[in-house]
């Protein structure tokens, strides 16, 4: 426990957080003091966990008991050590010990270097350079035993007024602390670590520390680069990255040491956009996005909104599976292929991963820092269009664990100012239900977006979409889809999978059918190999003779045709030609409507025979099939049959149900049986709600 005591303010630090508080209530075992800017700081130790710092003016305050403290009003102070981490304060205290052990009455920069080396517990030595504290002490002793110029003459008079047990800091050391504070502030850190002090030491050193490092054979630039990398690793945990502020710090530094403050080249690519977004335009240029078919009207509407001067943020509204994300990807393809107005040709569409943005943001301010960095980079780039899928999840995100009502600083509220000023341009998407229940309630956010309604495509359009995607799935599954299979996928999914939407459910049907056919082909191949190994030798010779006979017939027919056409005898070439391959390893698998129906049967639970039956024949014979199951209810059967036929021939609104029927009658006349018969004869299945 390190404590700097004060008569005016106690500052209690826990986990690098600094806030005014009442004096710590725990006993202290011993104390030590150090000086900074004519103020004496007392460092006391205790078995309690934590770190408390306070400042005293021109005197040392000895703590004996917690009840001896008096509550004081917090005042505003400016102390260098307020933001020092525990490691940094430990390095400062170690530098005082080193100065005292060497018989010096002040802490010079070489002693501060010894403190930094002693604090670094890296097995590879100080900042990974291999420097050890023992070697550094020997170098300091050897240099200052042979030279009497190691002291700061401007501080001799100041050090003379301090007792032999107190070791204040020299002017050069104070300048190092000030440089560390300035570097931390410029680079956006909220703490001062030993690495900050090391960078300040390398920048404003009076020559003493550099002599020690030169004696030890260390490279200052390499040490500073390692310190910068470690500090950037701390910022990476918060999802942030140092900005171009390092250039400002470099200008303030000397020309010889300015390079050590610049970021290494290998960290330039780790921006917030690269961490939390996916470049859809780049993926489209590489051919990694599936083509978009039949959505030209929607894409044109999005382009019109993006070209507006204000409120140029479209939001895609539609049910899950109708192709909202695919339309955004289609816009990226249009940009990559230069098929849109020149105003948008330089734009990049970046898809924001909300889960990745929020992952690991445990402390207050971490998520806000990531969003702020993302907005800053987007504004600086000037050609970024963010695509935010499931945009309704932004409302209320980031307020979990911050009270019953949250802090109010969710991601949506952070985006509103940038959207209002036109600094951020984005394409959002969500479902109709989520838009009405969550997104539309926030009027300030909803008015910044222009809705684009994405409807479910018709069955004809869905067939065109599947034909456009067929090549991708054929290449993946090494198969061939027939036109009948494409039509069957659209028809069966539209009729028997009502809880999902086209084209998503039809695409899933052909995808799983191709996977199923490929697995079946592999299974048949293994069975054939097993059968071949189990055959007798006579069976092999019989197959060979059969193939030879087929080959001779082919040769004879070719010779006859060629002789009749040109009279040239090419029998030698034909005899030397190889036999046609009977292996099906290189031939693609054919996927027809039967394979599509088998997958649809697994999904819906309806037998395959029922799915593949001709619907026209079912409608023609529906009356007779129902009358065989339900006797004496011809009028009810006729009414039900007319309703079903009217629906199937297209004489009703497709958005309305087939019919709303209520069967009335006493118990036992066949109400439930008629329902079961209709389900078995035509629909294949029918959900039943038993209200009893």
Coordinates of N, CA and C in Angstrom, one line a residue, residues 277-289 328-338 345-351 384-387:
X277 N -16.1 -4.2 -38.6 CA -16.9 -4.2 -39.9 C -16.3 -5.1 -40.9
X278 N -17.2 -5.5 -41.9 CA -16.8 -6.3 -43.0 C -17.0 -5.5 -44.3
X279 N -16.0 -5.4 -45.1 CA -16.1 -4.6 -46.3 C -16.8 -5.4 -47.4
X280 N -18.1 -5.1 -47.6 CA -18.9 -5.8 -48.6 C -18.5 -5.5 -50.0
X281 N -18.0 -4.2 -50.2 CA -17.5 -3.9 -51.6 C -16.3 -4.7 -52.0
X282 N -15.4 -4.9 -51.0 CA -14.2 -5.7 -51.4 C -14.6 -7.1 -51.6
X283 N -15.5 -7.7 -50.8 CA -16.0 -9.0 -51.0 C -16.7 -9.2 -52.4
X284 N -17.4 -8.1 -52.8 CA -18.1 -8.2 -54.1 C -17.1 -8.2 -55.2
X285 N -16.0 -7.4 -55.0 CA -15.0 -7.3 -56.1 C -14.2 -8.7 -56.2
X286 N -14.2 -9.4 -55.1 CA -13.5 -10.7 -55.2 C -14.5 -11.9 -55.6
X287 N -15.7 -11.5 -55.8 CA -16.7 -12.5 -56.2 C -17.2 -13.4 -55.1
X288 N -17.1 -13.0 -53.9 CA -17.5 -13.8 -52.7 C -19.0 -13.6 -52.3
X289 N -19.7 -12.8 -53.1 CA -21.1 -12.5 -52.8 C -22.0 -13.0 -53.9
X328 N -28.7 -5.3 -49.9 CA -27.5 -4.5 -49.5 C -26.2 -5.0 -50.2
X329 N -26.1 -6.4 -50.2 CA -25.0 -6.9 -50.9 C -25.0 -6.7 -52.4
X330 N -26.3 -6.7 -53.0 CA -26.4 -6.4 -54.4 C -26.0 -5.0 -54.7
X331 N -26.2 -4.0 -53.8 CA -25.7 -2.7 -54.0 C -24.2 -2.6 -54.0
X332 N -23.6 -3.4 -53.1 CA -22.1 -3.5 -53.1 C -21.6 -4.1 -54.5
X333 N -22.3 -5.1 -55.0 CA -21.9 -5.6 -56.3 C -22.0 -4.5 -57.4
X334 N -23.1 -3.7 -57.3 CA -23.3 -2.6 -58.3 C -22.2 -1.6 -58.2
X335 N -21.7 -1.3 -57.0 CA -20.6 -0.4 -56.8 C -19.3 -1.0 -57.4
X336 N -19.1 -2.3 -57.1 CA -17.9 -2.9 -57.6 C -17.9 -3.0 -59.1
X337 N -19.0 -3.2 -59.8 CA -19.1 -3.3 -61.2 C -19.4 -1.9 -61.9
X338 N -19.4 -0.8 -61.1 CA -19.6 0.5 -61.7 C -21.0 0.6 -62.4
X345 N -19.8 5.9 -56.8 CA -18.7 5.0 -57.3 C -17.6 4.8 -56.3
X346 N -17.3 5.9 -55.5 CA -16.2 5.9 -54.6 C -16.6 5.4 -53.2
X347 N -17.8 5.0 -53.0 CA -18.3 4.6 -51.7 C -17.9 3.2 -51.4
X348 N -17.8 2.9 -50.1 CA -17.6 1.6 -49.6 C -18.7 1.2 -48.6
X349 N -19.3 0.0 -48.8 CA -20.3 -0.5 -47.9 C -19.7 -1.4 -46.9
X350 N -19.7 -1.0 -45.6 CA -19.1 -1.7 -44.5 C -20.2 -2.3 -43.7
X351 N -20.3 -3.6 -43.5 CA -21.3 -4.2 -42.7 C -20.8 -4.2 -41.2
X384 N -17.7 6.1 -46.6 CA -18.1 4.9 -45.9 C -19.6 4.9 -45.8
X385 N -20.3 3.9 -46.2 CA -21.7 3.7 -45.9 C -21.8 2.4 -45.0
X386 N -22.3 2.6 -43.8 CA -22.4 1.5 -42.9 C -23.7 0.8 -43.1
X387 N -23.6 -0.5 -43.2 CA -24.8 -1.4 -43.3 C -25.0 -2.0 -41.9

